[in-house]
Coordinates of N, CA and C in Angstrom, one line a residue:
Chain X
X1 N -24.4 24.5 4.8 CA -23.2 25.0 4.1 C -23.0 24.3 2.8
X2 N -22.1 24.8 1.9 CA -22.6 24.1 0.5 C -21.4 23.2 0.6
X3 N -21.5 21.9 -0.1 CA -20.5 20.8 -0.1 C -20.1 20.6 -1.6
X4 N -19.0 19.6 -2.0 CA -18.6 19.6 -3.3 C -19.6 18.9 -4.1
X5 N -20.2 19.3 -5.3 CA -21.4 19.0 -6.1 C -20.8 17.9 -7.1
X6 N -21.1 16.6 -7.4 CA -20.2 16.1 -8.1 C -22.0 15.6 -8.8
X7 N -21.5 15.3 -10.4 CA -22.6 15.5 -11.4 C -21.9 14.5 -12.9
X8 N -22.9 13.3 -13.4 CA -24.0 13.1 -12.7 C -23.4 12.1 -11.3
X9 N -24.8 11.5 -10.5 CA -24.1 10.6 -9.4 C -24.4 9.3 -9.8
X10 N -25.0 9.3 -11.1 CA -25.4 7.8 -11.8 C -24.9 7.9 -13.0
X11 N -24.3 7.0 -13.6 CA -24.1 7.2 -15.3 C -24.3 5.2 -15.4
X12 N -24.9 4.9 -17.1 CA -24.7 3.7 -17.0 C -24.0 3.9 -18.9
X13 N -22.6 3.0 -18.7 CA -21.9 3.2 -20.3 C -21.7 2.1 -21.0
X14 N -21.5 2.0 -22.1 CA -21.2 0.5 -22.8 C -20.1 0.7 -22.8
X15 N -19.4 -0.5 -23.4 CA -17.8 -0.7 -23.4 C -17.2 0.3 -24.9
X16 N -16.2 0.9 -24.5 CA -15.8 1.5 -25.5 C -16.4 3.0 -25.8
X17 N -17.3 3.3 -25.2 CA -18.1 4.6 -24.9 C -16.7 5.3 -24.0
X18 N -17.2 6.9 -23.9 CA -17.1 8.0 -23.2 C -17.7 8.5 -21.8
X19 N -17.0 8.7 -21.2 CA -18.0 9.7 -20.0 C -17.6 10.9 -19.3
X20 N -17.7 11.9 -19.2 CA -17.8 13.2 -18.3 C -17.3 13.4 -17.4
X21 N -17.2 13.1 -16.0 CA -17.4 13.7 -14.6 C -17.6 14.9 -15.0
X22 N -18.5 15.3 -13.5 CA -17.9 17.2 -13.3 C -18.3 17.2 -11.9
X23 N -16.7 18.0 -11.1 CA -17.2 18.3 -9.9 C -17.1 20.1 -9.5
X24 N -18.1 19.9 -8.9 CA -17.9 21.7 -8.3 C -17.3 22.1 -7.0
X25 N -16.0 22.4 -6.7 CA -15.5 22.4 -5.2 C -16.6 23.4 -4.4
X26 N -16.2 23.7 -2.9 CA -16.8 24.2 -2.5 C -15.9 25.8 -2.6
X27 N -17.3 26.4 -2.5 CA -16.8 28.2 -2.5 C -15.6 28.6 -2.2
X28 N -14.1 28.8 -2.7 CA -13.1 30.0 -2.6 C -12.2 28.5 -2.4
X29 N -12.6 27.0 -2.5 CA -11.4 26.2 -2.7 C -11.2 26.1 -3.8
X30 N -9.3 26.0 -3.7 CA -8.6 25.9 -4.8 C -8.0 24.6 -5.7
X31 N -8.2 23.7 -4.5 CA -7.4 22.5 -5.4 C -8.6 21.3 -5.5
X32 N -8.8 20.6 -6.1 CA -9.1 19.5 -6.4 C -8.4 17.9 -6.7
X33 N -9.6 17.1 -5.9 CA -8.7 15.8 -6.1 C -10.1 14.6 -6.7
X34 N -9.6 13.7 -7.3 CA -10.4 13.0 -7.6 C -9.6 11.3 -7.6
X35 N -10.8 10.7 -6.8 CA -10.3 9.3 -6.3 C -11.2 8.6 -7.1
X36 N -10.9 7.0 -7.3 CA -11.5 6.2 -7.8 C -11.8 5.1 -6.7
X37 N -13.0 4.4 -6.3 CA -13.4 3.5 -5.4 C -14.2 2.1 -5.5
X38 N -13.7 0.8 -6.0 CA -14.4 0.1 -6.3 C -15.1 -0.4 -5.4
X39 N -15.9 -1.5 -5.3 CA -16.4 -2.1 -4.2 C -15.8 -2.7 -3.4
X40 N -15.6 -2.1 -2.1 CA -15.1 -2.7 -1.1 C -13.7 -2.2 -1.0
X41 N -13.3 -1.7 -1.7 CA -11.7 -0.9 -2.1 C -11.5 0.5 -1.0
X42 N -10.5 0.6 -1.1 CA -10.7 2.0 -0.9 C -10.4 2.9 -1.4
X43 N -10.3 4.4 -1.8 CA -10.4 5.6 -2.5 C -8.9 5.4 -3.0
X44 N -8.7 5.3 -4.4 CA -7.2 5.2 -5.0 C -7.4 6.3 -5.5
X45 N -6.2 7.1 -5.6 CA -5.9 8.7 -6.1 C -5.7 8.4 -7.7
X46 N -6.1 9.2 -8.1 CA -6.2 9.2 -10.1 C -5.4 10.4 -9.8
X47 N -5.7 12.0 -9.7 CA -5.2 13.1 -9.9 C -6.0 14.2 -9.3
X48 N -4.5 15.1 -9.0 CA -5.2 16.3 -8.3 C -4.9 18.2 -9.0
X49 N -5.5 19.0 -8.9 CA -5.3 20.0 -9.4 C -5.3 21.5 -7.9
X50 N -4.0 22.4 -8.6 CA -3.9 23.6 -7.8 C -3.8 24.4 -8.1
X51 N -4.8 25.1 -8.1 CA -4.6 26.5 -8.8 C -4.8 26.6 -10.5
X52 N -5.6 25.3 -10.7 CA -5.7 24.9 -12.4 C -5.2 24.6 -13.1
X53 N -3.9 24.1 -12.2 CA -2.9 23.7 -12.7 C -2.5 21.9 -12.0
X54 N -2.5 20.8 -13.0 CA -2.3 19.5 -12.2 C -0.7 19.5 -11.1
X55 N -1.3 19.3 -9.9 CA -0.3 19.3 -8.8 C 0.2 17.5 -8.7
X56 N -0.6 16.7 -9.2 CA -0.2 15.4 -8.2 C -1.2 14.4 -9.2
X57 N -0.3 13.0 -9.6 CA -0.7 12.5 -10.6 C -1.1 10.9 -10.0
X58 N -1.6 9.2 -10.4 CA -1.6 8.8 -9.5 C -1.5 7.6 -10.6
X59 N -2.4 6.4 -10.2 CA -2.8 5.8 -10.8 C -4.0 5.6 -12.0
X60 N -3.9 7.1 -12.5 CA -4.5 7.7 -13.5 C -4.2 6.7 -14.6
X61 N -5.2 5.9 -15.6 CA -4.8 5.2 -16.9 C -5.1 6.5 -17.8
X62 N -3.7 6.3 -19.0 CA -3.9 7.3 -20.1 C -5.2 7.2 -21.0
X63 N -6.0 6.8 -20.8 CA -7.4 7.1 -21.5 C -8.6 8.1 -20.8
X64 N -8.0 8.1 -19.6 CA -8.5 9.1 -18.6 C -8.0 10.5 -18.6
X65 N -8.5 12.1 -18.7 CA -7.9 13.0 -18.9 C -8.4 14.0 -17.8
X66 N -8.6 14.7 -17.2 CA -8.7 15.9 -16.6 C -7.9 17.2 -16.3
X67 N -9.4 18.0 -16.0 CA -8.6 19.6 -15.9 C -9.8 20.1 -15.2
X68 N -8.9 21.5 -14.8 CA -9.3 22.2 -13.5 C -9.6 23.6 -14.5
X69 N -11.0 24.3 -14.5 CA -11.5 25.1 -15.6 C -10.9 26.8 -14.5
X70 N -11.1 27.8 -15.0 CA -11.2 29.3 -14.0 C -12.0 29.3 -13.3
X71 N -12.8 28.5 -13.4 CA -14.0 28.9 -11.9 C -14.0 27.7 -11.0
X72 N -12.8 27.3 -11.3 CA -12.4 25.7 -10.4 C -12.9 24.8 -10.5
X73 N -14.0 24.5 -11.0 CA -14.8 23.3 -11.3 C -13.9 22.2 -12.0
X74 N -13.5 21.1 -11.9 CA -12.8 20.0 -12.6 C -13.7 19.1 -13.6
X75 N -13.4 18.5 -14.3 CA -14.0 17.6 -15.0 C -13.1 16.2 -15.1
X76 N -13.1 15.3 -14.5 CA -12.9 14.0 -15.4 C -13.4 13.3 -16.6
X77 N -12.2 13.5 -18.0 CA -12.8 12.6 -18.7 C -12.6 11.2 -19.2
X78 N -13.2 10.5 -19.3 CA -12.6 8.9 -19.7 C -13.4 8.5 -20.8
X79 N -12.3 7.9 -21.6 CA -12.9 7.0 -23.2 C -12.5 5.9 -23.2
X80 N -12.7 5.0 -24.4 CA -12.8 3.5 -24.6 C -12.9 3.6 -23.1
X81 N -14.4 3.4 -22.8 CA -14.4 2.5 -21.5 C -14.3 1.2 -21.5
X82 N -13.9 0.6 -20.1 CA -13.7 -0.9 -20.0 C -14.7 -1.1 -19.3
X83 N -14.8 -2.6 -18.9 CA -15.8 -3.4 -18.0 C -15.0 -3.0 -16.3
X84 N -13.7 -2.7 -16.4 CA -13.3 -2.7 -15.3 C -13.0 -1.4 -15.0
X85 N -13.4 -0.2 -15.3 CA -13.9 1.4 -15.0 C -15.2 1.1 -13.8
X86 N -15.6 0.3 -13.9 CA -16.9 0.8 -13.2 C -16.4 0.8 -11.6
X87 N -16.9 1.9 -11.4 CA -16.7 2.0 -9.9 C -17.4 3.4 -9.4
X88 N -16.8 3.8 -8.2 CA -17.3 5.3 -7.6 C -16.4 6.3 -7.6
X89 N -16.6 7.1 -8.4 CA -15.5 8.2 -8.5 C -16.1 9.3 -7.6
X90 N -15.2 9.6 -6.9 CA -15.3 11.1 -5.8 C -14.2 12.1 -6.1
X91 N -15.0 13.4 -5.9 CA -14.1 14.4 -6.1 C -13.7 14.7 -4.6
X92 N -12.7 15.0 -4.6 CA -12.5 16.0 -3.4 C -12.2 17.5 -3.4
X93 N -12.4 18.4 -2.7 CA -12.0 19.8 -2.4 C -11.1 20.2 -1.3
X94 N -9.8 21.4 -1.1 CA -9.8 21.5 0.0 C -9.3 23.4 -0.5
X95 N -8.9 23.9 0.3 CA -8.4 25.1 0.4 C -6.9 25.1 0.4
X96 N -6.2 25.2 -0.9 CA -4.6 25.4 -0.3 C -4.3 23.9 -0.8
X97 N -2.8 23.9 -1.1 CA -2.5 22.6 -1.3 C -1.9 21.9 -0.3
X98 N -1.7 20.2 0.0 CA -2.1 19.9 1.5 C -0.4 20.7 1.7
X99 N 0.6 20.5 0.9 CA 1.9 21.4 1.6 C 2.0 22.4 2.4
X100 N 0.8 23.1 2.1 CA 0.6 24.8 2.2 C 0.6 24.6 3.5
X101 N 1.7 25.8 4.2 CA 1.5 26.3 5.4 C 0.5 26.5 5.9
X102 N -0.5 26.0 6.7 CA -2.1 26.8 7.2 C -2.8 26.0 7.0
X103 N -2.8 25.0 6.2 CA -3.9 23.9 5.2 C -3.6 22.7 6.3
X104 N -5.2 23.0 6.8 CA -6.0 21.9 7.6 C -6.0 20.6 7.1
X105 N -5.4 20.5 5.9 CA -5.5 19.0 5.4 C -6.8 18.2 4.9
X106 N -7.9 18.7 5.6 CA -8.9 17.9 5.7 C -9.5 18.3 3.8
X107 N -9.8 17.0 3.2 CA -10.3 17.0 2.4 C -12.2 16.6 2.3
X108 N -12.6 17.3 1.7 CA -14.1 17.6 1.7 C -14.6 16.5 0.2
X109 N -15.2 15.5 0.5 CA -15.9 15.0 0.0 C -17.0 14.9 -0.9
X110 N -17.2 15.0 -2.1 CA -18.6 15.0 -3.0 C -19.5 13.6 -2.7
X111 N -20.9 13.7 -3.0 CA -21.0 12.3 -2.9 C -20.7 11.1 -4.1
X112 N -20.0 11.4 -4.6 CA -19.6 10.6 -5.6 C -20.3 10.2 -6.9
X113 N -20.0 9.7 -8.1 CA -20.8 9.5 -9.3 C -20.4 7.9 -9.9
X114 N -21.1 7.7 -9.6 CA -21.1 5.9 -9.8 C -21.2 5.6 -11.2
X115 N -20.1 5.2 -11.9 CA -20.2 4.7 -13.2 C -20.4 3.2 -13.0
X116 N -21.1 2.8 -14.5 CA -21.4 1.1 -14.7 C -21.2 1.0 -16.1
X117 N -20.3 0.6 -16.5 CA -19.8 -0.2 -17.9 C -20.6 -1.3 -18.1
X118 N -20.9 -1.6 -19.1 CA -21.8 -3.1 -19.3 C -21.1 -3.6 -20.5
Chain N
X1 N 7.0 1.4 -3.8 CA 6.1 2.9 -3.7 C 5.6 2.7 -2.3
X2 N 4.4 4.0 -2.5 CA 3.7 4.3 -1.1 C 3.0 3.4 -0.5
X3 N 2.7 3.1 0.4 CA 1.7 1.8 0.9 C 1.1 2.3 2.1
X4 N -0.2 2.0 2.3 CA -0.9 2.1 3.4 C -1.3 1.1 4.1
X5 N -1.3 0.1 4.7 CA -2.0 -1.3 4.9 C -2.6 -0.6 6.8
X6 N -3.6 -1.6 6.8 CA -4.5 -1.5 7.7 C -5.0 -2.8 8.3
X7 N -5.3 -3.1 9.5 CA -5.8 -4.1 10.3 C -6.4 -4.0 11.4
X8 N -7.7 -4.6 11.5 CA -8.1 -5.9 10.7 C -8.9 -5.1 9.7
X9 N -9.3 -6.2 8.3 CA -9.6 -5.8 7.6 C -11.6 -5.5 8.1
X10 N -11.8 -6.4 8.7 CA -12.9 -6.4 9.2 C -13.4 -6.8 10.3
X11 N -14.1 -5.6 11.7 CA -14.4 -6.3 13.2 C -15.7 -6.4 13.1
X12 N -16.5 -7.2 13.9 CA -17.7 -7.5 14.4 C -17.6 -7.1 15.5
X13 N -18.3 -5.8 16.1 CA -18.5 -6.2 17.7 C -19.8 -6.0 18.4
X14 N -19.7 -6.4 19.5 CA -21.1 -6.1 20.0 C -21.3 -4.5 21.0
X15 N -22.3 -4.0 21.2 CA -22.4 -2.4 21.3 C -21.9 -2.9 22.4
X16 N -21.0 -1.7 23.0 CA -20.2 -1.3 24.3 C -18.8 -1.9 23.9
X17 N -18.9 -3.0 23.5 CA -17.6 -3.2 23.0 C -16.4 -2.1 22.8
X18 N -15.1 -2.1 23.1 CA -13.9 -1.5 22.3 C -13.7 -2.1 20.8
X19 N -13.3 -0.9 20.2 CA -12.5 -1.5 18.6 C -11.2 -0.4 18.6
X20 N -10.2 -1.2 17.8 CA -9.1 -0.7 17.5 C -8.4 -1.0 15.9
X21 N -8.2 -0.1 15.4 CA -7.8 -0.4 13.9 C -6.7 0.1 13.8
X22 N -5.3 -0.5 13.2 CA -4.3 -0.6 13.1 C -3.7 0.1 12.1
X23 N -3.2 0.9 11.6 CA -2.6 1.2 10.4 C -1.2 1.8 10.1
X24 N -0.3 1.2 8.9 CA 1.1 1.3 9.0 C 1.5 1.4 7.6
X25 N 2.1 2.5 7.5 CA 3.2 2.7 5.9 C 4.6 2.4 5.9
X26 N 4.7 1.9 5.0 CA 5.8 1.6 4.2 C 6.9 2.5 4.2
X27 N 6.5 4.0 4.4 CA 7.6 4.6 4.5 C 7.3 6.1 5.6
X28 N 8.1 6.7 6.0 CA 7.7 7.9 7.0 C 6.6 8.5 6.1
X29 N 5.6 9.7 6.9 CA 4.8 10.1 6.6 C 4.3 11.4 7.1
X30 N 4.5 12.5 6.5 CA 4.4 13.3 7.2 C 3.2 14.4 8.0
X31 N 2.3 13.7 7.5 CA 1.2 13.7 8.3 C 0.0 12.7 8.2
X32 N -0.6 12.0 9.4 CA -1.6 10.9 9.1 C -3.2 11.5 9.1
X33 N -4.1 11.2 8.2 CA -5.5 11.6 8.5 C -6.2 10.4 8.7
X34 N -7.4 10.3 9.1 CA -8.4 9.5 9.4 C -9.9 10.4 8.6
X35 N -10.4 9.1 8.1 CA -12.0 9.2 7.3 C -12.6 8.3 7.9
X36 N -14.1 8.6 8.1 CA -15.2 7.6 8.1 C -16.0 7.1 7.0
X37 N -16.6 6.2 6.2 CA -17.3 6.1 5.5 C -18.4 5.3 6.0
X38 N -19.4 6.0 5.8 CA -20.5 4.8 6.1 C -20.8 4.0 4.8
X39 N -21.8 2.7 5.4 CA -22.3 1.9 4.2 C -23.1 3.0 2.7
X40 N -22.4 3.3 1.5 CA -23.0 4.0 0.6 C -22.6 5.3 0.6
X41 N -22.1 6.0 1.9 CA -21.6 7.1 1.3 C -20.4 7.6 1.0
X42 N -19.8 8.6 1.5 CA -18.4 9.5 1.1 C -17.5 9.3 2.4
X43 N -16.6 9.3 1.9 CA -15.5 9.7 3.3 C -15.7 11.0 3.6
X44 N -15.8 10.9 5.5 CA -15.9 12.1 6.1 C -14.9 12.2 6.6
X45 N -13.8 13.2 7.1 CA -13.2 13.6 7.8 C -12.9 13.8 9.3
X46 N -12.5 12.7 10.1 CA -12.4 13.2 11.3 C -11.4 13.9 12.1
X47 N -9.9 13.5 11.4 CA -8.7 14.3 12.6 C -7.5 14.1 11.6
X48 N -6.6 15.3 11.9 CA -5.3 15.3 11.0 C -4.1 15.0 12.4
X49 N -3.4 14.4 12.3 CA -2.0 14.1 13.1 C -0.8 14.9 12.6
X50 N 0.0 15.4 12.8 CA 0.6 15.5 12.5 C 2.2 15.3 13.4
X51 N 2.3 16.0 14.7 CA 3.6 15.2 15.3 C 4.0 14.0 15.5
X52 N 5.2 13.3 15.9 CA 6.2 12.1 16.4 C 5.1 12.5 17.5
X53 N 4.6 10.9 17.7 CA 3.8 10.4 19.2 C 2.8 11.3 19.6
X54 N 2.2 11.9 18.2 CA 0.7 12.7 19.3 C -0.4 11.5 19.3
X55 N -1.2 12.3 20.3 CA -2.4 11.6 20.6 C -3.6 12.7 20.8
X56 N -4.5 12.2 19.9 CA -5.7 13.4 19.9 C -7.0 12.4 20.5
X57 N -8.0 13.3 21.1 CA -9.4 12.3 21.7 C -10.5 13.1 20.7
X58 N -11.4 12.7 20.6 CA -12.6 13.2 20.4 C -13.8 12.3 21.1
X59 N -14.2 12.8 21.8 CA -15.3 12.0 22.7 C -14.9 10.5 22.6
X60 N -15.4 9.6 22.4 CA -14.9 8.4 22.5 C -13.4 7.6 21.7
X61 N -13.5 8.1 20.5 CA -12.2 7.7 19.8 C -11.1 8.7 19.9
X62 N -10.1 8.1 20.3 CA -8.8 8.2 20.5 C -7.8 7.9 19.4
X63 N -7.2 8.9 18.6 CA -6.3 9.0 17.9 C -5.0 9.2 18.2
X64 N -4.0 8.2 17.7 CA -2.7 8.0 17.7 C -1.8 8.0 16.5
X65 N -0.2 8.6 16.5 CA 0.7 8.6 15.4 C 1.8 8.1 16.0
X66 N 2.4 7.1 15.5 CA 3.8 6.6 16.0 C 5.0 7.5 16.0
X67 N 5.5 7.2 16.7 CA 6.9 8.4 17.6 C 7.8 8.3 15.6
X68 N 7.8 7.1 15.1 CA 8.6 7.0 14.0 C 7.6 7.5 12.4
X69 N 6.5 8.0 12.8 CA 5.8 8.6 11.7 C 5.5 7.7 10.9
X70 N 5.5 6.0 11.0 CA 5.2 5.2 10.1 C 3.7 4.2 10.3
X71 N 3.1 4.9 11.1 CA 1.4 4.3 11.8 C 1.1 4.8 12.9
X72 N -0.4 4.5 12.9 CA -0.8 5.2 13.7 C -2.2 4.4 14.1
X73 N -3.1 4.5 15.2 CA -4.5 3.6 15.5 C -5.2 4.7 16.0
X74 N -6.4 4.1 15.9 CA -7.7 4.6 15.9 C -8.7 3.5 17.1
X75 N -9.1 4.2 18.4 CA -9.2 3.2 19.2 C -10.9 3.9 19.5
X76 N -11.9 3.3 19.3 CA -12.8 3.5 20.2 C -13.7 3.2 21.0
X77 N -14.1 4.0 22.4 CA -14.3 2.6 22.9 C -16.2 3.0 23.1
X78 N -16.2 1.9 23.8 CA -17.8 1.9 24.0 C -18.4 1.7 23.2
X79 N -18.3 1.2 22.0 CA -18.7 1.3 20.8 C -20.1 1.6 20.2
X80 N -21.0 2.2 19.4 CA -22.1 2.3 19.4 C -22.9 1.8 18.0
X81 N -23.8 2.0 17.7 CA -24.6 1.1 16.5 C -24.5 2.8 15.3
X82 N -24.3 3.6 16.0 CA -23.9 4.8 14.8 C -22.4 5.5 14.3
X83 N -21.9 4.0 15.0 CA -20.0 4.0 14.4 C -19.8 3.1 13.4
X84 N -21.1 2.5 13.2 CA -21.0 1.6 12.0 C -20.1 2.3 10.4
X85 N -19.4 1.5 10.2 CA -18.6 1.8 8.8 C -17.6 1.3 8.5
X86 N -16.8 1.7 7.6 CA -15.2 1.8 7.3 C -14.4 3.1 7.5
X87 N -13.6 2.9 8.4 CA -12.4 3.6 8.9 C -10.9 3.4 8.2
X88 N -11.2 4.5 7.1 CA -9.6 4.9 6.7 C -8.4 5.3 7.5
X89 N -7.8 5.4 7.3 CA -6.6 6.7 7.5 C -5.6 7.0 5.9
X90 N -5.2 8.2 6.0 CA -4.9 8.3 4.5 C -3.8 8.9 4.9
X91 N -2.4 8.8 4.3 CA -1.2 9.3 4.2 C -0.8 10.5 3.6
X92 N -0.3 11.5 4.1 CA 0.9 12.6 3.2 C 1.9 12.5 3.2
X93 N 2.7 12.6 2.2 CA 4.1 12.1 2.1 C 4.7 13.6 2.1
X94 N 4.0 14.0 2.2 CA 4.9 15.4 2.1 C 5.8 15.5 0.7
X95 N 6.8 16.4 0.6 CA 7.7 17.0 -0.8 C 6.5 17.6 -1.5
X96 N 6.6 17.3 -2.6 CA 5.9 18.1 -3.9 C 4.7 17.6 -4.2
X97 N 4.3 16.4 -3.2 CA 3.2 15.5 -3.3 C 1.9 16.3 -3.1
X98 N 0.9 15.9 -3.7 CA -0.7 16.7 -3.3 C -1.7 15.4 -3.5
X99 N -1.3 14.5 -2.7 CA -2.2 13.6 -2.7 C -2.3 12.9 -1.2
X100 N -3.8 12.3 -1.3 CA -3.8 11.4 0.3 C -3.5 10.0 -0.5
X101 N -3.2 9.2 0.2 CA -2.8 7.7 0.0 C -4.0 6.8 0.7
X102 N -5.1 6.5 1.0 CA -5.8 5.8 1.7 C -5.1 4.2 2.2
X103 N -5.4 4.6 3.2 CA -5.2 3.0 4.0 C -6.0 2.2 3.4
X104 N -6.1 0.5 3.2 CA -7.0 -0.2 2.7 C -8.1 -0.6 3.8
X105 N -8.3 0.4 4.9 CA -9.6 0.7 5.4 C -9.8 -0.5 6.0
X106 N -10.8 -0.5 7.4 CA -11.5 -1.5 8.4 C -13.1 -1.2 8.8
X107 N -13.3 -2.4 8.3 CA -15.2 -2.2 8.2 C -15.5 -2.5 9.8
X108 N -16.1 -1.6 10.4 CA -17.0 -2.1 11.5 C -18.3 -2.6 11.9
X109 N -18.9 -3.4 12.0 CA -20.2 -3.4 12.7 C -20.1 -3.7 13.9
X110 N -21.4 -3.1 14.0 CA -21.4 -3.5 15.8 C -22.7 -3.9 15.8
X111 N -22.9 -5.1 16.8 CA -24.4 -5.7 17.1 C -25.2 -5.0 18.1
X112 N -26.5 -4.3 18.4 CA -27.4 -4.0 18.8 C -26.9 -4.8 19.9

């Protein structure tokens, strides 16, 4: 079954550089969530999108931006990177927002894209 | 704000052993989920709670939500060498919210 594609799963950045994410939910899901995970941490919410529209905001830093495109794909982007960005960013997917009447809750996992600031 | 805290932060046990991990918010919660992560990968999904005082089984682990919606445990027993990980549970606060809150998670190993 296809799972959420998250791209790339390696990046290495200097300080003050740019970087990308891109995740691809899975087939006919609508919202997107994306977590940040340092070592040993656990998954802190940055921001989520429904319907392509941001539903839920988190401990997102304003150098960080994202958006949810028509074909649902999201992109995280982040500038002036720091030494202290590096971590594992995971997208998540699910169908419906978790409010929605019907919505199993369960959020679907990418395997994540490990950034390294140097 | 929101809080998830979790206990212990870290078990050692030996196979067959029981484990139980603790977890409790700061504020009601309207529905509790549980993840697995192994060493290096993603959180997987294992069970959403949602009533005052349910209790769900899946073969060995046993899931719990407190009658007051503010924690809930994750008990499993017998323990095996392919339960190895970190065990989340992540919060919905319900309202207008679209986010999970992660517990700050409990690493297992278990010895052969």
């Amino acid at each position: 079954a296809a799972g959420v594609i998250q791209s790339p799963r390696h990046l290495i950045k200097e300080k003050r550089e740019t970087a990308t994410l891109k995740c691809y939910p899975i087939p006919r899901h609508d919202t997107v969530y994306w977590y940040q995970q340092g070592p040993g941490q656990d998954p802190q919410f940055l921001i989520s999108f429904y319907e392509k529209m941001q539903s839920d905001k988190g401990s997102i830093p304003d150098r960080f931006s994202a958006q949810q495109f028509s074909d649902y794909h999201s992109e995280l982007n982040m500038s002036s990177l720091e030494l202290g960005d590096s971590a594992l960013y995971f997208c998540a997917s699910s169908l419906g927002s978790m409010g929605q009447l019907g919505n199993t809750g369960e959020l679907f996992f990418g395997e994540g894209s490990r950034l390294t600031v140097l | 704000g929101q809080q998830v805290m979790q206990i212990p932060q870290y078990q050692h046990v030996q196979e067959g052993e029981d484990f139980t991990t603790y977890c409790n918010s700061s504020t009601t919660l309207s529905n509790i989920q549980w993840y697995k992560q192994r060493p290096g990968g993603h959180p997987v999904f294992l069970i959403q709670l949602v009533k005052s005082g349910e209790v769900k089984k899946q073969k060995r682990l046993t899931f719990q939500f407190g009658e007051a919606k503010k924690n809930s445990s994750l008990h499993i027993t017998a323990t095996q060498t392919t339960d190895v990980g970190t065990y989340f549970c992540a919060g919905y606060y319900g309202g207008a919210t679209n986010k999970l809150i992660f517990g700050t998670g409990t690493l297992l190993a278990v010895q052969p």
